[in-house]
PDB file of C-alpha atoms in Angstrom:
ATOM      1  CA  UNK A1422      -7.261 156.804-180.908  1.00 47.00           C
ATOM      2  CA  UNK A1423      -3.954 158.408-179.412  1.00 44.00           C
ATOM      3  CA  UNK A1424      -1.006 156.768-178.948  1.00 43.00           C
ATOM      4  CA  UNK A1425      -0.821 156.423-175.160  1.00 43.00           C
ATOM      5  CA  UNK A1426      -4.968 154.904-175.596  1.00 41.00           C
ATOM      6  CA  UNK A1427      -3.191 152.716-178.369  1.00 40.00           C
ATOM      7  CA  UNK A1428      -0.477 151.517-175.931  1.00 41.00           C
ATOM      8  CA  UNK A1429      -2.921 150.522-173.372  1.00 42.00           C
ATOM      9  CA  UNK A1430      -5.108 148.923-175.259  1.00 43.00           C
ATOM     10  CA  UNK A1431      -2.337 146.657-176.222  1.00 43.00           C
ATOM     11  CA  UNK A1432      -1.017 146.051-172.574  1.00 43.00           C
ATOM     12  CA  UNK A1433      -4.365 145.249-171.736  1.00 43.00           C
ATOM     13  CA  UNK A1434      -3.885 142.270-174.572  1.00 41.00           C
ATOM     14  CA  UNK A1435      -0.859 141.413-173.682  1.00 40.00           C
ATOM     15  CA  UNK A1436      -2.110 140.687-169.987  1.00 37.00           C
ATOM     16  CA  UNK A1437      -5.169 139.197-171.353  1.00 40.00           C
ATOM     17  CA  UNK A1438      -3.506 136.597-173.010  1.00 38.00           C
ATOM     18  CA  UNK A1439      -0.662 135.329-170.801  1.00 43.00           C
ATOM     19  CA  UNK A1440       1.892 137.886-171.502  1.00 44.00           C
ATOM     20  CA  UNK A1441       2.038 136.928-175.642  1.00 45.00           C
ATOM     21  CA  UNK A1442       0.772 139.981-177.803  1.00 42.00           C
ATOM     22  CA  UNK A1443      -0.978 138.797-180.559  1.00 45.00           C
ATOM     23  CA  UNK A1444       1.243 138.464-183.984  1.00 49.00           C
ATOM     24  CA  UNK A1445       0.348 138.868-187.560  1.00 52.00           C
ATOM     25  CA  UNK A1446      -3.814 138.577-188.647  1.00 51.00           C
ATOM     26  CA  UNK A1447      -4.436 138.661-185.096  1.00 47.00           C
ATOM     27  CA  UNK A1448      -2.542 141.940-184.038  1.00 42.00           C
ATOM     28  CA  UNK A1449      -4.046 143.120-187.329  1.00 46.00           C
ATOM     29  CA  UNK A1450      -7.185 142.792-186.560  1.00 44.00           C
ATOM     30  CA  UNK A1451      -6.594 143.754-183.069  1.00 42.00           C
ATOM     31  CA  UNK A1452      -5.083 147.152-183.851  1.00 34.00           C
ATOM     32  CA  UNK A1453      -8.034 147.921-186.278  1.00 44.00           C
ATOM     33  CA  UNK A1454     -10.296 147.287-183.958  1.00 40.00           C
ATOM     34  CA  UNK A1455      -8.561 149.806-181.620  1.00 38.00           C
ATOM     35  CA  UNK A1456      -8.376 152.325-184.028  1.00 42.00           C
ATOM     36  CA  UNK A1457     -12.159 152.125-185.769  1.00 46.00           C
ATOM     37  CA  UNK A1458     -14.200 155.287-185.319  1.00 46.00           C
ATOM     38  CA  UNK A1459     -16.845 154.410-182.789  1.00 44.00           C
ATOM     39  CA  UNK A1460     -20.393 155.164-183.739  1.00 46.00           C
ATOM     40  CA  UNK A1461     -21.389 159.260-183.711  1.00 49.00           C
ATOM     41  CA  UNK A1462     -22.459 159.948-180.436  1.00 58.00           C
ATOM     42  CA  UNK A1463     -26.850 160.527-180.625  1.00 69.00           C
ATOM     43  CA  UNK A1464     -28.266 163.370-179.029  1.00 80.00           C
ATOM     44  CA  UNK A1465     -30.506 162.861-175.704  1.00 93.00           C
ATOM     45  CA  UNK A1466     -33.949 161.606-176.947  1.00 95.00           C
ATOM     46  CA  UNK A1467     -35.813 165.102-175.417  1.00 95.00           C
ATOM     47  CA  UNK A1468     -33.561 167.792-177.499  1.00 96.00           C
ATOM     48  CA  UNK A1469     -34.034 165.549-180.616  1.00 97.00           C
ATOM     49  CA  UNK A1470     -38.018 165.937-179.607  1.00 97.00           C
ATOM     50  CA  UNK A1471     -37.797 169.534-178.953  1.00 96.00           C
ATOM     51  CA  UNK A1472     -36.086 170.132-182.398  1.00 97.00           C
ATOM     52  CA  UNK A1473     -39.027 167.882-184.367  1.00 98.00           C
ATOM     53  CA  UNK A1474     -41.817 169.743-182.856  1.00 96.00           C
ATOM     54  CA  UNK A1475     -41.502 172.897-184.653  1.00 96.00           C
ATOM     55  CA  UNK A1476     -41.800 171.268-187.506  1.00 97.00           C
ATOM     56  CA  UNK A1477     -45.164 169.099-186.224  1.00 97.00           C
ATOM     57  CA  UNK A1478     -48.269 171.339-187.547  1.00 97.00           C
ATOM     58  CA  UNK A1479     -51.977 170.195-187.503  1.00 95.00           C
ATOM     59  CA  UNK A1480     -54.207 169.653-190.740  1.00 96.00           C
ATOM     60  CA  UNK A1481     -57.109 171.330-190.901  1.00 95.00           C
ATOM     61  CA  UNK A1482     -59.878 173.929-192.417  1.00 96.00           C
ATOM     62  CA  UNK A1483     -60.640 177.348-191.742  1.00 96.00           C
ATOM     63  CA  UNK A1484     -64.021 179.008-192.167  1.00 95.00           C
ATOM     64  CA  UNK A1485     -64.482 182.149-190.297  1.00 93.00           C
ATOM     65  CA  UNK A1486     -68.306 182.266-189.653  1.00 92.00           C
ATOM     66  CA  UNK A1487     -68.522 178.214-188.294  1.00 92.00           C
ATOM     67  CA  UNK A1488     -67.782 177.659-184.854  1.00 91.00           C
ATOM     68  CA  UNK A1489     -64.985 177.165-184.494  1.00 89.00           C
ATOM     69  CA  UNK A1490     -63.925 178.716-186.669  1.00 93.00           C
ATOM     70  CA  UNK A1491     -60.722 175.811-187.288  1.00 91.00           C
ATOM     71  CA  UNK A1492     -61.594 172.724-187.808  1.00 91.00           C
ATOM     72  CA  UNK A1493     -58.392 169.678-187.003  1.00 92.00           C
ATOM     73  CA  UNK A1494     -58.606 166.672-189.467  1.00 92.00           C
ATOM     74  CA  UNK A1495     -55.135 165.379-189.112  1.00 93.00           C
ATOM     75  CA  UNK A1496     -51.577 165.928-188.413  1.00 96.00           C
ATOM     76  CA  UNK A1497     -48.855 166.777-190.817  1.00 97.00           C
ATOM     77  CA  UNK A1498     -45.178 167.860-190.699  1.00 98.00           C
ATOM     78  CA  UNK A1499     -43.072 170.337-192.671  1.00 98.00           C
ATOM     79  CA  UNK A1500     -40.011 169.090-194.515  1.00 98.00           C
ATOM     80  CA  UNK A1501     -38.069 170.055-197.896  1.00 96.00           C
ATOM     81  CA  UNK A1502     -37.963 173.729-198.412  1.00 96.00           C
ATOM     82  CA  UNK A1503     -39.954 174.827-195.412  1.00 97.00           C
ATOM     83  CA  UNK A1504     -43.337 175.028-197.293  1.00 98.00           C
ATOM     84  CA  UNK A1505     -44.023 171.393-197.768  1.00 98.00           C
ATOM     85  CA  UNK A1506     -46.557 169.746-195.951  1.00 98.00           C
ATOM     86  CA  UNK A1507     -46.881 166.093-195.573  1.00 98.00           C
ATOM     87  CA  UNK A1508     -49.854 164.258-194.152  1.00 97.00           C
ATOM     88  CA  UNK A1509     -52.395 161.502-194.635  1.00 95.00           C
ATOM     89  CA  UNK A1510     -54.902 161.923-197.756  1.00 95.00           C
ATOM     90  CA  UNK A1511     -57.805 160.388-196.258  1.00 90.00           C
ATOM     91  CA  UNK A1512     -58.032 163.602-194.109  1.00 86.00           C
ATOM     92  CA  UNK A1513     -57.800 166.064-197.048  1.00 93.00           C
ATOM     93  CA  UNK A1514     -61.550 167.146-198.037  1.00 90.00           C
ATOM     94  CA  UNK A1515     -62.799 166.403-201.160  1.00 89.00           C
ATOM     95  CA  UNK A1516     -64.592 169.631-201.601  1.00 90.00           C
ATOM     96  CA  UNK A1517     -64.255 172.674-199.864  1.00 93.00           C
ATOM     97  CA  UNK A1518     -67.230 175.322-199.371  1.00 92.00           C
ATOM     98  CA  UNK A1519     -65.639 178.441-201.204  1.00 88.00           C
ATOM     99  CA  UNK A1520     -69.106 180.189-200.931  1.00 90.00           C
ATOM    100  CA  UNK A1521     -68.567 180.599-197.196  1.00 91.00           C
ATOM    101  CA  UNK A1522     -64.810 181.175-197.748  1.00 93.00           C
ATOM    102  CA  UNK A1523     -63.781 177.796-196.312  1.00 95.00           C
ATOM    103  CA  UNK A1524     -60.269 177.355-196.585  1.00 96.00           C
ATOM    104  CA  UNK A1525     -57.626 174.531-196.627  1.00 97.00           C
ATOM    105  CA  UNK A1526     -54.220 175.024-194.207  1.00 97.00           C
ATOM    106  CA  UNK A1527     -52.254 173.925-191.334  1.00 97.00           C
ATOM    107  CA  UNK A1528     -53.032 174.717-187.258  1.00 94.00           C
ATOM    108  CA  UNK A1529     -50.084 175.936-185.488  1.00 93.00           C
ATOM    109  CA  UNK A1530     -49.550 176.412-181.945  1.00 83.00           C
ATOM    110  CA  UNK A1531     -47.512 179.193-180.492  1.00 76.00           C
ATOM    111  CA  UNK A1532     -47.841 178.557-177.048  1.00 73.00           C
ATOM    112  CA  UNK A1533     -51.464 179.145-175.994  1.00 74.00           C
ATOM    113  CA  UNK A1534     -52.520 180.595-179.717  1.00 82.00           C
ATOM    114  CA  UNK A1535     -53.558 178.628-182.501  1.00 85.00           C
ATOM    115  CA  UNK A1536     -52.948 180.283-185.686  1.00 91.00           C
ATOM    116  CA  UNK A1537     -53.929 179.215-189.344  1.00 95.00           C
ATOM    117  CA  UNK A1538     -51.977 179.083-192.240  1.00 96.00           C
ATOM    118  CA  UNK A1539     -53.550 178.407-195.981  1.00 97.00           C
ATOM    119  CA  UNK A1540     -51.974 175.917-198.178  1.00 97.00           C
ATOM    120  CA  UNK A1541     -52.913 174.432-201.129  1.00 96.00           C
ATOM    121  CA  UNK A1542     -52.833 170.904-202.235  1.00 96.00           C
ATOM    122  CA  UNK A1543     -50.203 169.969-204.678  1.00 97.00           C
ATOM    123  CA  UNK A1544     -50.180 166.388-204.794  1.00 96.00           C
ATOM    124  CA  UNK A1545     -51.858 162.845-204.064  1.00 96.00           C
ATOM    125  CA  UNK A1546     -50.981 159.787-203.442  1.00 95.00           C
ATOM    126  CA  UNK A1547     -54.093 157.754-203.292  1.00 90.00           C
ATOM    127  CA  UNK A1548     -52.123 154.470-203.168  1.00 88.00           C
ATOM    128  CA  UNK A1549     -50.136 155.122-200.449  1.00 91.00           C
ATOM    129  CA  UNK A1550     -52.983 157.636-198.676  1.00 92.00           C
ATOM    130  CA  UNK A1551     -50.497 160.399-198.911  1.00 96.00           C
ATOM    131  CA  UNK A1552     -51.001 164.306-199.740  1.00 97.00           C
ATOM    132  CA  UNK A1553     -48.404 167.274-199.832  1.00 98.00           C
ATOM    133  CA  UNK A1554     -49.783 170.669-199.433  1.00 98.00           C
ATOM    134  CA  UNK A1555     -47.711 173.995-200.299  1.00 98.00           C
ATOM    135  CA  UNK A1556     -47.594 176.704-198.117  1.00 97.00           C
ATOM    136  CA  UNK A1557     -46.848 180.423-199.027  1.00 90.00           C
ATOM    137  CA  UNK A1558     -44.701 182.993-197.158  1.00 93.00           C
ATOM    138  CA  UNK A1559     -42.047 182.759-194.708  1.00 96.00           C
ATOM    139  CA  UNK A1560     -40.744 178.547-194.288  1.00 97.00           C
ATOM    140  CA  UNK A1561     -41.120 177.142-191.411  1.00 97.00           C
ATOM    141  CA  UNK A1562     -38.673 174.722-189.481  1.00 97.00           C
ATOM    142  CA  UNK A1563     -38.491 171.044-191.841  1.00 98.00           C
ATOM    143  CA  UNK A1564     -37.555 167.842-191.250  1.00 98.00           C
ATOM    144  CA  UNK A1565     -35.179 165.500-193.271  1.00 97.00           C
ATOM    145  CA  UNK A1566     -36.204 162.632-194.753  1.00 97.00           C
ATOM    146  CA  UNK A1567     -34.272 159.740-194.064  1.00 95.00           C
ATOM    147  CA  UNK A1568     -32.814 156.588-195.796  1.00 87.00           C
ATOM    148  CA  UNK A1569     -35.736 153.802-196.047  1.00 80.00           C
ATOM    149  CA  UNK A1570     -33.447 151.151-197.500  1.00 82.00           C
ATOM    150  CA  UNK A1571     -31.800 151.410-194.190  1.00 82.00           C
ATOM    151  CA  UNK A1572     -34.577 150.450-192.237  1.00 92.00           C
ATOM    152  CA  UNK A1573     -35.434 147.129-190.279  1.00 94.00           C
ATOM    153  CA  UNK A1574     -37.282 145.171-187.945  1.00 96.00           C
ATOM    154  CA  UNK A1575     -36.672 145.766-184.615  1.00 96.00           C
ATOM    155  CA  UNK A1576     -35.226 149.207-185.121  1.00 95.00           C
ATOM    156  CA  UNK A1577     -36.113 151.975-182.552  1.00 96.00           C
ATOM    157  CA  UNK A1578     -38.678 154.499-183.488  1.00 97.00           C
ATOM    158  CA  UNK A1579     -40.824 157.550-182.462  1.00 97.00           C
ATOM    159  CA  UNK A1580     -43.494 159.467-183.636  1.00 97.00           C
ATOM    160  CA  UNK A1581     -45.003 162.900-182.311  1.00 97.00           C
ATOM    161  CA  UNK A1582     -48.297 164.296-183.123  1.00 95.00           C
ATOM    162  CA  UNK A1583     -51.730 165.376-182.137  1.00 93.00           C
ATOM    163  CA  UNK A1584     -53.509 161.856-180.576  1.00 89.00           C
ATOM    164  CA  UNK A1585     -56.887 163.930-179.674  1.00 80.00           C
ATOM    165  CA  UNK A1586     -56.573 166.711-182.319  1.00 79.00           C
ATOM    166  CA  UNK A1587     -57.485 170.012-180.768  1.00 74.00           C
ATOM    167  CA  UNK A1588     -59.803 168.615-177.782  1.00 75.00           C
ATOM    168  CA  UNK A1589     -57.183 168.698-174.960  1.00 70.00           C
ATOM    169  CA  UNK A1590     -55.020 172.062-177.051  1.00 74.00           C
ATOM    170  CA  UNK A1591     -52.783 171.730-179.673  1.00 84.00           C
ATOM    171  CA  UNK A1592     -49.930 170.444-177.904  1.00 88.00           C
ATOM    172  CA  UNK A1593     -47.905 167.460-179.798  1.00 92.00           C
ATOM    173  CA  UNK A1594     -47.232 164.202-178.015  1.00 93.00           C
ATOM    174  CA  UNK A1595     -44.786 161.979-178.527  1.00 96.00           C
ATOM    175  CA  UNK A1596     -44.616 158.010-178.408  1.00 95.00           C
ATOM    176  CA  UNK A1597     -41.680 155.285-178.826  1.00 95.00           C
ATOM    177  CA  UNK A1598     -42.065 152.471-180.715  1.00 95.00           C
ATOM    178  CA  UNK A1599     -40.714 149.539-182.404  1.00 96.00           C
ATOM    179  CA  UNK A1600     -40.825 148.589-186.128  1.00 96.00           C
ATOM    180  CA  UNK A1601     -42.458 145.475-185.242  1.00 94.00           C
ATOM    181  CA  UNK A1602     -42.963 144.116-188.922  1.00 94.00           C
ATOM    182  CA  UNK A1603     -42.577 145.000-192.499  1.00 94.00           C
ATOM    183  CA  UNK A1604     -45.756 143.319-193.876  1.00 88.00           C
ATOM    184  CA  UNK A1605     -47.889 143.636-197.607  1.00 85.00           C
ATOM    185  CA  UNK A1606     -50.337 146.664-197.218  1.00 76.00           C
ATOM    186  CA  UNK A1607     -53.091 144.567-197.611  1.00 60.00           C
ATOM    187  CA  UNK A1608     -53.837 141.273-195.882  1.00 47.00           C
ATOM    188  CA  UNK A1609     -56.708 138.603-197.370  1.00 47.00           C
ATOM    189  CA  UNK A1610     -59.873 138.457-195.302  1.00 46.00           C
ATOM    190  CA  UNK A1611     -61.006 135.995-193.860  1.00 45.00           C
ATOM    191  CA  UNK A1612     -63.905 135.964-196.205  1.00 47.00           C
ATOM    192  CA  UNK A1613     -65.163 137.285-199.597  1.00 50.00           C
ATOM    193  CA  UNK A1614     -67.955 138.975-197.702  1.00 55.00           C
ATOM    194  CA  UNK A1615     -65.437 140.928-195.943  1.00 50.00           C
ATOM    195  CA  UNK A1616     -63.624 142.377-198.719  1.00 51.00           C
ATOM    196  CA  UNK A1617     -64.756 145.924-200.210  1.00 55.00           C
ATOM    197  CA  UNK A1618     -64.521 147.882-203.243  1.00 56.00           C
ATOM    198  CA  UNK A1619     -61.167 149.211-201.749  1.00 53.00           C
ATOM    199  CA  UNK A1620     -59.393 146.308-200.270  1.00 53.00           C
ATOM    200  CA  UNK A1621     -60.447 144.326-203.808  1.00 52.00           C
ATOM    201  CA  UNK A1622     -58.474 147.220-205.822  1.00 56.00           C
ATOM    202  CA  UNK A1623     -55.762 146.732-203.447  1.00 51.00           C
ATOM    203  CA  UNK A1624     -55.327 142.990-203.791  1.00 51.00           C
ATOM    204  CA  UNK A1625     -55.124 143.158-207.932  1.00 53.00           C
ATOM    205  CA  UNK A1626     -51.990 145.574-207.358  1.00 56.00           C
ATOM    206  CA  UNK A1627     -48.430 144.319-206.118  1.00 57.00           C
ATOM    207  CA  UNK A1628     -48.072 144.014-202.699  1.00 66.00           C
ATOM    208  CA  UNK A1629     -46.470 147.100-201.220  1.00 79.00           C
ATOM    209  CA  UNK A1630     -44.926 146.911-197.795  1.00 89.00           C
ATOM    210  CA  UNK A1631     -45.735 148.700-194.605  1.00 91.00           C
ATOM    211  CA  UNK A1632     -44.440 149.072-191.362  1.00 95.00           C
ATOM    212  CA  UNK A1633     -46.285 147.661-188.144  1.00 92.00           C
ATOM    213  CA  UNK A1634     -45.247 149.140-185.293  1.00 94.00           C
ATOM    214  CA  UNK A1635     -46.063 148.568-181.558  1.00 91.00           C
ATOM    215  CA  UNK A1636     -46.500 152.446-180.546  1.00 87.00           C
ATOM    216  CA  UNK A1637     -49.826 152.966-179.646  1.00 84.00           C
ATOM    217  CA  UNK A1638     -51.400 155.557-181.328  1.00 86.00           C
ATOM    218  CA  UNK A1639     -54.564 157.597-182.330  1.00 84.00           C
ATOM    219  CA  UNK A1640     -56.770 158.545-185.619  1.00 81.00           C
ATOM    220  CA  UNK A1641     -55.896 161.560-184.717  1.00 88.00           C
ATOM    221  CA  UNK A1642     -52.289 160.777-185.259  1.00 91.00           C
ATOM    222  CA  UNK A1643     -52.407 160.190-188.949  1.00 92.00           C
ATOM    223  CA  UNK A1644     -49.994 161.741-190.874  1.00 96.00           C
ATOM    224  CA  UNK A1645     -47.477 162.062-187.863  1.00 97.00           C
ATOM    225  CA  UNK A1646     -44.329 161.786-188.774  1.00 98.00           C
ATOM    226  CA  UNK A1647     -42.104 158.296-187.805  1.00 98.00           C
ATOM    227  CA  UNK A1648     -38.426 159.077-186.956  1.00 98.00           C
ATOM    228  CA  UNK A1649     -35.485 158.009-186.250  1.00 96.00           C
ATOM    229  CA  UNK A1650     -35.123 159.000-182.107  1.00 97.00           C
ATOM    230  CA  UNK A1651     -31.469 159.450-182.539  1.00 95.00           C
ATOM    231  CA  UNK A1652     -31.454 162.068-185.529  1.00 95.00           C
ATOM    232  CA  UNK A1653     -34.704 163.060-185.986  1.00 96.00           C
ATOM    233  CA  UNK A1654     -35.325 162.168-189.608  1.00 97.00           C
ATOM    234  CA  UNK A1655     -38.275 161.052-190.938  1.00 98.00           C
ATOM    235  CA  UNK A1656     -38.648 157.749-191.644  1.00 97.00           C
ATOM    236  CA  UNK A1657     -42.152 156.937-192.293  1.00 97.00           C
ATOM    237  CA  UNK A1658     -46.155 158.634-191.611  1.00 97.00           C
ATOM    238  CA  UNK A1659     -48.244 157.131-189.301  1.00 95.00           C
ATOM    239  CA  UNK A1660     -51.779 156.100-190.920  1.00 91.00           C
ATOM    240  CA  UNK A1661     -54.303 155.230-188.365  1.00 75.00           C
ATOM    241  CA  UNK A1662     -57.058 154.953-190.449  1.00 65.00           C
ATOM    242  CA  UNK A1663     -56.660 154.425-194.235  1.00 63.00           C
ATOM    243  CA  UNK A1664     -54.744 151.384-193.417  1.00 60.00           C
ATOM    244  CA  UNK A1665     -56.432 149.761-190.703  1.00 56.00           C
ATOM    245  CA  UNK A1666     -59.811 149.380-193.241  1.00 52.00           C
ATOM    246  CA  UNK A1667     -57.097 147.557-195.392  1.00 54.00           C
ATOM    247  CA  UNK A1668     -55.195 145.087-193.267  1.00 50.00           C
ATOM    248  CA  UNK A1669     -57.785 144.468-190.207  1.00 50.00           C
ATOM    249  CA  UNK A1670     -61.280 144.713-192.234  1.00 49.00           C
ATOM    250  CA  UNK A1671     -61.755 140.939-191.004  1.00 43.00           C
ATOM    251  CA  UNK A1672     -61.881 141.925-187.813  1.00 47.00           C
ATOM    252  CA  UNK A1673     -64.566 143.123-185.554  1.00 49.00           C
ATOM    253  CA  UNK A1674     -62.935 144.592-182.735  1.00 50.00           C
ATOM    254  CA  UNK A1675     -59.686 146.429-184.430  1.00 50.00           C
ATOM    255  CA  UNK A1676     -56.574 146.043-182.903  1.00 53.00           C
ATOM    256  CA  UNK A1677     -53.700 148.409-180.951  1.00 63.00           C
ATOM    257  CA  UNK A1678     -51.300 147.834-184.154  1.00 76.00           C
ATOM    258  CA  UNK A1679     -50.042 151.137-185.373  1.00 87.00           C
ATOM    259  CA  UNK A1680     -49.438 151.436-189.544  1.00 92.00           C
ATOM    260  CA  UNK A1681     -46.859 153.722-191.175  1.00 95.00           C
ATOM    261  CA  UNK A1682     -46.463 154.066-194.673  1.00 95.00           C
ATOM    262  CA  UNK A1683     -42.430 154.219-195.568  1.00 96.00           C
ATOM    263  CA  UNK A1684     -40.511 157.790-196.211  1.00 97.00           C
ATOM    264  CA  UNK A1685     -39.822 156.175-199.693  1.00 95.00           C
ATOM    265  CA  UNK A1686     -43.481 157.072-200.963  1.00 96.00           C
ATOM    266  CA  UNK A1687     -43.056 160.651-199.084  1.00 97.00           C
ATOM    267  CA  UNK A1688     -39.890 161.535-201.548  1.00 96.00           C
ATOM    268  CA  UNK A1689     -41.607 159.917-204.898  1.00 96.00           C
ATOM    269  CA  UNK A1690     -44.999 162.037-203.855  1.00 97.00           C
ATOM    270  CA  UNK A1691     -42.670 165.244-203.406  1.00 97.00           C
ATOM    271  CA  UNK A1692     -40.936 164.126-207.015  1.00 95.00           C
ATOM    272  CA  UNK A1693     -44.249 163.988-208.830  1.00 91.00           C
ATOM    273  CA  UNK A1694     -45.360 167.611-207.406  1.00 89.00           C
ATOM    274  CA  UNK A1695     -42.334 169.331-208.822  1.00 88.00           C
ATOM    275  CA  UNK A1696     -42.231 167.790-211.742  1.00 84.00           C
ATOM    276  CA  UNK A1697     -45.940 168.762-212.549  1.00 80.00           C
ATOM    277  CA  UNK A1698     -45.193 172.751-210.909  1.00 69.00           C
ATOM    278  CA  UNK A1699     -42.139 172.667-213.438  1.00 58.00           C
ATOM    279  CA  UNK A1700     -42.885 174.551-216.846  1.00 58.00           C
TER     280      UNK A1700
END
């Protein structure tokens, strides 16, 4: 703060408070007050969604005598060097038909073309329903991961991906939402009968949190990423599917509760990978 904003900040004080300017603690604290940083200015919601998209690519497979040709199974975004893919595992395919040159990679849209880039998968995270693929060639626009531990309820959040996949065009979409609830992955049935082979496996481990949030989203969704609408970094992947089997398996009619597994499990996934790639 200048001088002259210092100076009238104090007159203003002095007026304030019957024509006495505060003396010792209290003018302390009053002048540091004054002269603390304010918080960094955020940029406008739409250029911090314009910079994400780039880096928002679909999940898919290519095989070039089906029709179509591309087939969408999830969403994913780049981050790290440019050639890491995140997205949700439960859309990865467990087998691929190499016979008829079917091929594993991520959809991108450049205006009204969809092209298709192969990748290969380099890591999973069956715990936390999380895969990284590796892309080769030229890196494409990333994301930054951000600080979990900083995270909390009630904290402002977005997510942009592909609600519908590839039926209305791959063009992403973006939702607010609200980090309604950090809450144990898995939640006890209401029954024995209720619980499967999964949910069981799930319930012997340690609880590991999750976020709820109150966007509404798609399965189509999954693996979108969960940001920060102020800087853009990634703080969480949506999980439409993998999760909701987990926490809402009691009930009949599932709910509009969104899931998103924490950027924590992103970074120890993206760990693991290198340290298996390194010789």
């Amino acid at each position: 703060m200048t001088s002259s904003l210092l100076l009238r900040a104090c007159a203003g004080m002095r007026l304030g408070l019957g024509g006495a300017l505060p003396a010792g603690p209290a003018l302390a604290l009053a002048l540091a007050l004054a002269l603390a940083p304010g918080p960094a200015a955020a940029a406008p919601f739409g250029q911090v969604i314009a910079a994400v998209k780039p880096s928002v690519v679909g999940i898919g497979t290519y095989q070039p005598t089906r029709s179509p040709a591309i087939v969408f199974v999830a969403t994913g975004f780049v981050t790290g060097d440019g050639l890491s893919v995140i997205t949700n595992a439960h859309g990865i395919p467990d087998t691929l038909d190499s016979e008829r040159n079917e091929t594993l990679g991520i959809v991108v849209a450049r205006g009204d073309k969809v092209d298709f880039r192969p990748a290969r998968l380099a890591g999973l995270d069956r715990l936390h329903d999380l895969a990284h693929l590796r892309l080769a060639g030229a890196p494409m626009p990333a994301l930054r991961l951000g600080d979990g531990g900083a995270v909390e309820e009630g904290q402002a959040l977005a997510f942009t991906g592909f609600p519908l996949g590839m039926v209305l065009g791959l063009h992403p979409v973006t939702h607010r939402a609200m980090l309604s609830a950090i809450t144990p992955l898995v939640m006890p049935s209401a029954s024995a009968r209720k619980l499967d082979a999964r949910a069981i496996a799930q319930l012997a481990r340690a609880p590991s949190p999750i976020y709820q949030l109150d966007g509404t989203a798609y399965p189509g969704n999954s693996g979108s990423p969960v940001y920060d609408p102020d800087t853009g970094q990634v703080l969480a992947v949506l999980n439409m599917v993998f999760v909701k089997g987990l926490k809402e398996n009691a009930i009949t009619n599932p709910s509009g509760i969104s899931y998103a597994i924490p950027v924590v499990h992103v970074r120890a996934l993206l760990q693991q990978s290198a340290a298996q790639t390194t010789p």
